[in-house]
mmCIF file of C-alpha atoms in Angstrom:
data_model
loop_
_atom_site.group_PDB
_atom_site.id
_atom_site.type_symbol
_atom_site.label_atom_id
_atom_site.label_comp_id
_atom_site.label_asym_id
_atom_site.label_seq_id
_atom_site.Cartn_x
_atom_site.Cartn_y
_atom_site.Cartn_z
ATOM 1 C CA MET A 24 162.570 -182.418 11.941
ATOM 2 C CA ARG A 25 160.688 -180.412 9.069
ATOM 3 C CA LEU A 26 161.585 -183.136 6.624
ATOM 4 C CA ASP A 27 160.886 -186.235 8.731
ATOM 5 C CA ASN A 28 159.970 -189.299 6.433
ATOM 6 C CA ARG A 29 160.798 -187.352 3.175
ATOM 7 C CA VAL A 30 163.213 -188.459 0.482
ATOM 8 C CA ALA A 31 165.249 -185.774 -1.233
ATOM 9 C CA ILE A 32 167.620 -185.929 -4.144
ATOM 10 C CA ILE A 33 170.209 -183.171 -4.199
ATOM 11 C CA THR A 34 172.366 -182.824 -7.365
ATOM 12 C CA GLY A 35 175.919 -181.420 -7.275
ATOM 13 C CA ALA A 36 175.917 -182.394 -3.445
ATOM 14 C CA GLY A 37 179.591 -183.683 -3.225
ATOM 15 C CA GLN A 38 180.999 -180.429 -2.230
ATOM 16 C CA GLY A 39 180.256 -176.744 -1.642
ATOM 17 C CA ILE A 40 176.687 -175.626 -1.062
ATOM 18 C CA GLY A 41 175.247 -178.875 -2.365
ATOM 19 C CA ARG A 42 177.011 -180.759 0.487
ATOM 20 C CA ILE A 43 175.631 -178.310 3.213
ATOM 21 C CA TYR A 44 172.011 -178.718 1.675
ATOM 22 C CA ALA A 45 172.404 -182.560 2.079
ATOM 23 C CA GLU A 46 173.750 -182.586 5.629
ATOM 24 C CA LYS A 47 171.073 -180.148 6.690
ATOM 25 C CA PHE A 48 168.373 -181.957 4.989
ATOM 26 C CA ALA A 49 169.483 -185.167 6.790
ATOM 27 C CA GLU A 50 169.468 -183.298 10.092
ATOM 28 C CA GLU A 51 166.042 -182.283 9.390
ATOM 29 C CA GLY A 52 164.952 -186.010 9.106
ATOM 30 C CA ALA A 53 165.176 -186.580 5.200
ATOM 31 C CA ALA A 54 166.748 -189.477 3.539
ATOM 32 C CA VAL A 55 169.148 -187.887 1.163
ATOM 33 C CA VAL A 56 170.373 -189.076 -2.193
ATOM 34 C CA VAL A 57 173.845 -187.242 -2.607
ATOM 35 C CA ALA A 58 174.124 -186.953 -6.537
ATOM 36 C CA ASP A 59 177.501 -185.807 -8.087
ATOM 37 C CA LEU A 60 179.503 -186.307 -11.090
ATOM 38 C CA ASN A 61 182.309 -187.022 -8.789
ATOM 39 C CA GLY A 62 181.288 -190.401 -7.209
ATOM 40 C CA THR A 63 184.150 -190.497 -4.603
ATOM 41 C CA LYS A 64 183.035 -187.085 -3.303
ATOM 42 C CA ALA A 65 179.303 -188.295 -3.137
ATOM 43 C CA ALA A 66 180.354 -191.276 -1.204
ATOM 44 C CA GLU A 67 182.345 -189.208 1.264
ATOM 45 C CA VAL A 68 179.298 -187.037 1.898
ATOM 46 C CA ALA A 69 176.899 -189.809 2.115
ATOM 47 C CA ALA A 70 179.264 -191.667 4.652
ATOM 48 C CA ALA A 71 179.548 -188.615 6.712
ATOM 49 C CA ILE A 72 175.645 -188.151 7.001
ATOM 50 C CA THR A 73 175.232 -192.075 7.738
ATOM 51 C CA SER A 74 177.950 -191.728 10.462
ATOM 52 C CA ALA A 75 175.987 -188.759 12.065
ATOM 53 C CA GLY A 76 172.853 -191.032 12.267
ATOM 54 C CA GLY A 77 171.055 -189.882 8.989
ATOM 55 C CA ARG A 78 170.102 -191.896 6.117
ATOM 56 C CA ALA A 79 171.886 -191.344 2.766
ATOM 57 C CA LEU A 80 172.607 -192.736 -0.647
ATOM 58 C CA ALA A 81 175.451 -191.938 -2.864
ATOM 59 C CA SER A 82 174.823 -191.573 -6.590
ATOM 60 C CA THR A 83 177.229 -191.019 -9.353
ATOM 61 C CA THR A 84 175.296 -189.023 -11.704
ATOM 62 C CA ASP A 85 175.944 -186.965 -14.923
ATOM 63 C CA VAL A 86 172.926 -184.540 -15.018
ATOM 64 C CA SER A 87 173.294 -184.040 -18.614
ATOM 65 C CA ASP A 88 172.921 -187.652 -19.484
ATOM 66 C CA SER A 89 169.276 -188.877 -19.530
ATOM 67 C CA GLU A 90 170.113 -192.501 -18.681
ATOM 68 C CA SER A 91 172.371 -191.563 -15.774
ATOM 69 C CA VAL A 92 169.515 -189.338 -14.370
ATOM 70 C CA LYS A 93 166.975 -192.209 -14.891
ATOM 71 C CA SER A 94 169.234 -194.516 -13.109
ATOM 72 C CA MET A 95 169.677 -192.070 -10.161
ATOM 73 C CA VAL A 96 165.815 -191.938 -9.668
ATOM 74 C CA ASP A 97 165.142 -195.587 -10.069
ATOM 75 C CA ASN A 98 167.980 -196.182 -7.545
ATOM 76 C CA THR A 99 166.278 -193.591 -5.133
ATOM 77 C CA VAL A 100 162.882 -195.309 -5.396
ATOM 78 C CA GLU A 101 164.471 -198.836 -5.114
ATOM 79 C CA THR A 102 166.209 -197.821 -1.904
ATOM 80 C CA PHE A 103 163.840 -195.494 -0.142
ATOM 81 C CA GLY A 104 160.432 -196.040 -2.022
ATOM 82 C CA GLN A 105 159.733 -192.551 -3.154
ATOM 83 C CA VAL A 106 161.177 -189.003 -4.128
ATOM 84 C CA ASP A 107 159.528 -186.108 -2.395
ATOM 85 C CA ILE A 108 162.099 -183.427 -2.943
ATOM 86 C CA LEU A 109 164.532 -182.401 -5.854
ATOM 87 C CA VAL A 110 167.165 -179.691 -5.354
ATOM 88 C CA ASN A 111 168.652 -179.048 -8.797
ATOM 89 C CA ASN A 112 171.917 -177.672 -7.519
ATOM 90 C CA ALA A 113 174.484 -179.202 -9.969
ATOM 91 C CA ALA A 114 175.974 -176.566 -12.398
ATOM 92 C CA ILE A 115 179.078 -175.384 -14.103
ATOM 93 C CA PHE A 116 180.363 -172.151 -12.772
ATOM 94 C CA SER A 117 183.458 -171.869 -10.501
ATOM 95 C CA THR A 118 185.717 -173.315 -13.536
ATOM 96 C CA LEU A 119 184.339 -170.787 -15.964
ATOM 97 C CA LYS A 120 186.707 -168.304 -17.661
ATOM 98 C CA MET A 121 185.100 -164.844 -18.117
ATOM 99 C CA LYS A 122 185.351 -163.692 -21.641
ATOM 100 C CA PRO A 123 183.271 -161.472 -24.089
ATOM 101 C CA PHE A 124 180.490 -163.370 -25.580
ATOM 102 C CA GLU A 125 182.187 -163.109 -29.023
ATOM 103 C CA GLU A 126 184.916 -165.293 -27.715
ATOM 104 C CA ILE A 127 182.441 -168.003 -26.308
ATOM 105 C CA SER A 128 182.946 -171.220 -28.595
ATOM 106 C CA VAL A 129 179.778 -173.239 -29.462
ATOM 107 C CA GLN A 130 181.330 -176.248 -27.798
ATOM 108 C CA GLU A 131 181.645 -174.273 -24.428
ATOM 109 C CA TRP A 132 177.998 -172.940 -24.855
ATOM 110 C CA ASP A 133 176.744 -176.456 -25.484
ATOM 111 C CA SER A 134 178.710 -177.985 -22.600
ATOM 112 C CA LEU A 135 177.403 -175.370 -19.921
ATOM 113 C CA PHE A 136 173.743 -175.544 -21.202
ATOM 114 C CA ALA A 137 173.993 -179.556 -21.081
ATOM 115 C CA VAL A 138 174.599 -179.187 -17.400
ATOM 116 C CA ASN A 139 172.874 -176.125 -16.195
ATOM 117 C CA ALA A 140 169.752 -175.974 -18.266
ATOM 118 C CA LYS A 141 169.230 -179.413 -19.799
ATOM 119 C CA GLY A 142 170.482 -181.115 -16.542
ATOM 120 C CA THR A 143 167.701 -179.264 -14.480
ATOM 121 C CA PHE A 144 165.185 -180.276 -17.050
ATOM 122 C CA LEU A 145 166.134 -183.878 -17.255
ATOM 123 C CA CYS A 146 165.930 -184.262 -13.475
ATOM 124 C CA CYS A 147 162.697 -182.666 -13.169
ATOM 125 C CA GLN A 148 161.366 -184.856 -15.963
ATOM 126 C CA ALA A 149 162.705 -188.046 -14.244
ATOM 127 C CA VAL A 150 161.304 -187.451 -10.878
ATOM 128 C CA SER A 151 157.890 -186.042 -12.074
ATOM 129 C CA PRO A 152 156.288 -189.640 -12.587
ATOM 130 C CA VAL A 153 157.143 -190.556 -8.905
ATOM 131 C CA MET A 154 155.853 -187.215 -7.668
ATOM 132 C CA ARG A 155 152.631 -187.380 -9.679
ATOM 133 C CA LYS A 156 151.839 -190.778 -8.602
ATOM 134 C CA ASN A 157 152.217 -189.689 -4.857
ATOM 135 C CA ARG A 158 150.571 -186.364 -5.563
ATOM 136 C CA TYR A 159 153.265 -184.632 -3.676
ATOM 137 C CA GLY A 160 156.488 -182.913 -4.514
ATOM 138 C CA ARG A 161 158.920 -180.040 -3.868
ATOM 139 C CA ILE A 162 161.149 -179.086 -6.668
ATOM 140 C CA ILE A 163 163.841 -176.313 -5.904
ATOM 141 C CA ASN A 164 165.915 -175.080 -8.861
ATOM 142 C CA ILE A 165 168.782 -172.877 -8.275
ATOM 143 C CA SER A 166 169.270 -169.841 -10.598
ATOM 144 C CA SER A 167 171.572 -166.719 -10.078
ATOM 145 C CA SER A 168 171.181 -162.897 -9.497
ATOM 146 C CA VAL A 169 173.380 -162.507 -12.796
ATOM 147 C CA VAL A 170 170.010 -163.231 -14.772
ATOM 148 C CA VAL A 171 168.835 -159.682 -13.606
ATOM 149 C CA THR A 172 172.063 -157.909 -13.321
ATOM 150 C CA GLY A 173 173.505 -159.160 -16.672
ATOM 151 C CA ARG A 174 177.128 -159.263 -15.327
ATOM 152 C CA PRO A 175 179.632 -158.866 -18.265
ATOM 153 C CA ASN A 176 181.656 -161.743 -19.689
ATOM 154 C CA TYR A 177 179.154 -164.381 -18.398
ATOM 155 C CA ALA A 178 176.814 -164.600 -21.276
ATOM 156 C CA HIS A 179 176.499 -168.296 -21.430
ATOM 157 C CA TYR A 180 176.109 -168.799 -17.813
ATOM 158 C CA ILE A 181 173.702 -166.103 -17.441
ATOM 159 C CA ALA A 182 171.540 -167.553 -20.482
ATOM 160 C CA SER A 183 171.698 -170.995 -18.908
ATOM 161 C CA LYS A 184 170.423 -169.749 -15.413
ATOM 162 C CA GLY A 185 167.794 -167.565 -16.985
ATOM 163 C CA ALA A 186 166.469 -170.764 -18.777
ATOM 164 C CA VAL A 187 166.276 -172.384 -15.193
ATOM 165 C CA TRP A 188 164.322 -169.488 -14.071
ATOM 166 C CA ALA A 189 161.772 -169.714 -17.092
ATOM 167 C CA LEU A 190 161.519 -173.355 -16.754
ATOM 168 C CA THR A 191 160.311 -172.933 -13.072
ATOM 169 C CA HIS A 192 157.512 -170.872 -14.220
ATOM 170 C CA ALA A 193 156.489 -173.591 -17.037
ATOM 171 C CA LEU A 194 156.794 -176.522 -14.665
ATOM 172 C CA ALA A 195 154.857 -174.704 -11.774
ATOM 173 C CA THR A 196 152.023 -174.557 -14.106
ATOM 174 C CA GLU A 197 152.174 -178.157 -15.286
ATOM 175 C CA LEU A 198 152.776 -179.897 -12.034
ATOM 176 C CA GLY A 199 150.588 -177.771 -9.941
ATOM 177 C CA SER A 200 147.424 -180.002 -10.272
ATOM 178 C CA ASP A 201 149.328 -182.888 -8.639
ATOM 179 C CA ASP A 202 150.258 -180.700 -5.651
ATOM 180 C CA ILE A 203 153.882 -180.434 -6.833
ATOM 181 C CA THR A 204 155.455 -177.146 -6.185
ATOM 182 C CA VAL A 205 158.256 -175.588 -8.287
ATOM 183 C CA ASN A 206 160.334 -172.671 -7.104
ATOM 184 C CA THR A 207 163.755 -171.023 -7.745
ATOM 185 C CA VAL A 208 166.441 -169.740 -5.407
ATOM 186 C CA SER A 209 168.568 -166.943 -6.978
ATOM 187 C CA PRO A 210 171.763 -166.313 -4.847
ATOM 188 C CA HIS A 211 174.408 -163.763 -5.196
ATOM 189 C CA GLY A 212 177.854 -163.221 -3.752
ATOM 190 C CA ILE A 213 178.161 -166.708 -2.068
ATOM 191 C CA VAL A 214 181.684 -168.211 -0.747
ATOM 192 C CA THR A 215 182.407 -171.840 -0.595
ATOM 193 C CA GLU A 216 185.496 -173.853 -0.284
ATOM 194 C CA ILE A 217 185.605 -174.261 -3.988
ATOM 195 C CA PRO A 218 188.364 -172.038 -5.664
ATOM 196 C CA ARG A 219 186.804 -169.475 -8.063
ATOM 197 C CA GLU A 220 189.051 -167.751 -10.695
ATOM 198 C CA THR A 221 186.176 -165.879 -12.061
ATOM 199 C CA ILE A 222 186.214 -163.147 -9.403
ATOM 200 C CA SER A 223 189.142 -161.083 -7.826
ATOM 201 C CA GLU A 224 189.284 -159.118 -4.687
ATOM 202 C CA GLU A 225 188.627 -156.157 -6.741
ATOM 203 C CA GLY A 226 185.486 -157.959 -8.151
ATOM 204 C CA TRP A 227 184.424 -158.695 -4.473
ATOM 205 C CA ARG A 228 184.942 -155.060 -3.436
ATOM 206 C CA ARG A 229 182.546 -154.003 -6.343
ATOM 207 C CA ASN A 230 180.110 -156.617 -5.255
ATOM 208 C CA LEU A 231 179.910 -155.413 -1.694
ATOM 209 C CA GLU A 232 179.569 -151.881 -2.970
ATOM 210 C CA GLU A 233 176.546 -152.953 -4.805
ATOM 211 C CA GLN A 234 174.926 -154.712 -2.000
ATOM 212 C CA ALA A 235 172.719 -153.256 0.793
ATOM 213 C CA LEU A 236 174.401 -155.890 3.224
ATOM 214 C CA LYS A 237 178.076 -155.267 3.180
ATOM 215 C CA ARG A 238 179.412 -158.872 3.449
ATOM 216 C CA LYS A 239 179.942 -161.894 1.474
ATOM 217 C CA GLY A 240 177.531 -164.586 1.728
ATOM 218 C CA ASP A 241 177.895 -168.302 2.639
ATOM 219 C CA ALA A 242 175.728 -171.543 2.490
ATOM 220 C CA SER A 243 174.234 -170.568 5.874
ATOM 221 C CA ASP A 244 172.599 -167.709 3.932
ATOM 222 C CA LEU A 245 170.952 -170.169 1.566
ATOM 223 C CA VAL A 246 170.149 -173.171 3.395
ATOM 224 C CA GLY A 247 167.285 -171.888 5.440
ATOM 225 C CA VAL A 248 165.310 -170.877 2.400
ATOM 226 C CA VAL A 249 165.983 -173.909 0.552
ATOM 227 C CA LEU A 250 164.578 -175.953 3.628
ATOM 228 C CA TYR A 251 161.687 -173.695 3.728
ATOM 229 C CA LEU A 252 160.892 -174.422 0.029
ATOM 230 C CA ALA A 253 161.297 -178.267 0.679
ATOM 231 C CA SER A 254 158.860 -178.238 3.605
ATOM 232 C CA GLU A 255 155.334 -178.051 4.355
ATOM 233 C CA GLU A 256 155.763 -174.368 5.347
ATOM 234 C CA SER A 257 155.823 -173.371 1.613
ATOM 235 C CA LYS A 258 152.972 -175.476 0.409
ATOM 236 C CA PHE A 259 150.891 -172.701 -1.089
ATOM 237 C CA MET A 260 154.021 -171.242 -2.887
ATOM 238 C CA THR A 261 154.883 -172.030 -6.353
ATOM 239 C CA GLY A 262 156.406 -170.624 -9.589
ATOM 240 C CA GLN A 263 158.252 -168.044 -7.397
ATOM 241 C CA THR A 264 161.916 -166.806 -7.297
ATOM 242 C CA LEU A 265 163.457 -166.081 -4.033
ATOM 243 C CA SER A 266 166.425 -163.532 -4.333
ATOM 244 C CA LEU A 267 169.143 -164.039 -1.899
ATOM 245 C CA ASP A 268 171.159 -161.235 -3.135
ATOM 246 C CA ALA A 269 172.089 -158.957 -0.006
ATOM 247 C CA GLY A 270 169.899 -156.236 -1.111
ATOM 248 C CA LEU A 271 171.307 -155.738 -4.848
ATOM 249 C CA ARG A 272 168.097 -154.087 -5.997
ATOM 250 C CA PHE A 273 168.104 -151.430 -3.266
ATOM 251 C CA THR A 274 171.543 -149.802 -3.981
#
């Protein structure tokens, strides 16, 4: 029960890795706000958590919209009285079409940045007054290994996740005086139930060749680290990026 009596907002928690985070946080004692653009999926996850004896609130949230994000935080405080943890998991990725950067339209660039970069910024901005007031907070941003590897044909996604990484450094400095930590998790090669047209079997083969650990990752490879960053165990860590990449750098 590492998160007993804590309140966590997890964005993009209606499916995939976000759902696993939400369910595990609830098991560890947190009241969880399941935030997702798809309100039906958010409600399903919240209901499953409640049925298992946990505490959860579904929130239909568009992280790219400041009013929607503000409403999410206001409803969280009204329901649970506080916000202790924010996991910025919502992002556009699985639906992306790989293409050379010359073929990426301005509209596609802006739409992706609105969710991946601005969405992270807006959520951090919305929870900061509550966390500052309580002089406690754990913010966990989700970036990607592609920021380092520069994987071809993903320029817009890579740039957006690089912005998340840089924002982590900036906010760790600004929020540290109020005992709020801000860290990043940078995953690589994670499989969920969400279909991905962006990588073929040949792509997976190349991925595994580049890894020290020769297997695909799944949510269980991430959730322990995210729990650590959300708990008291990481209270002296901020502004850091933890790379969960199966040892890419060692190949």
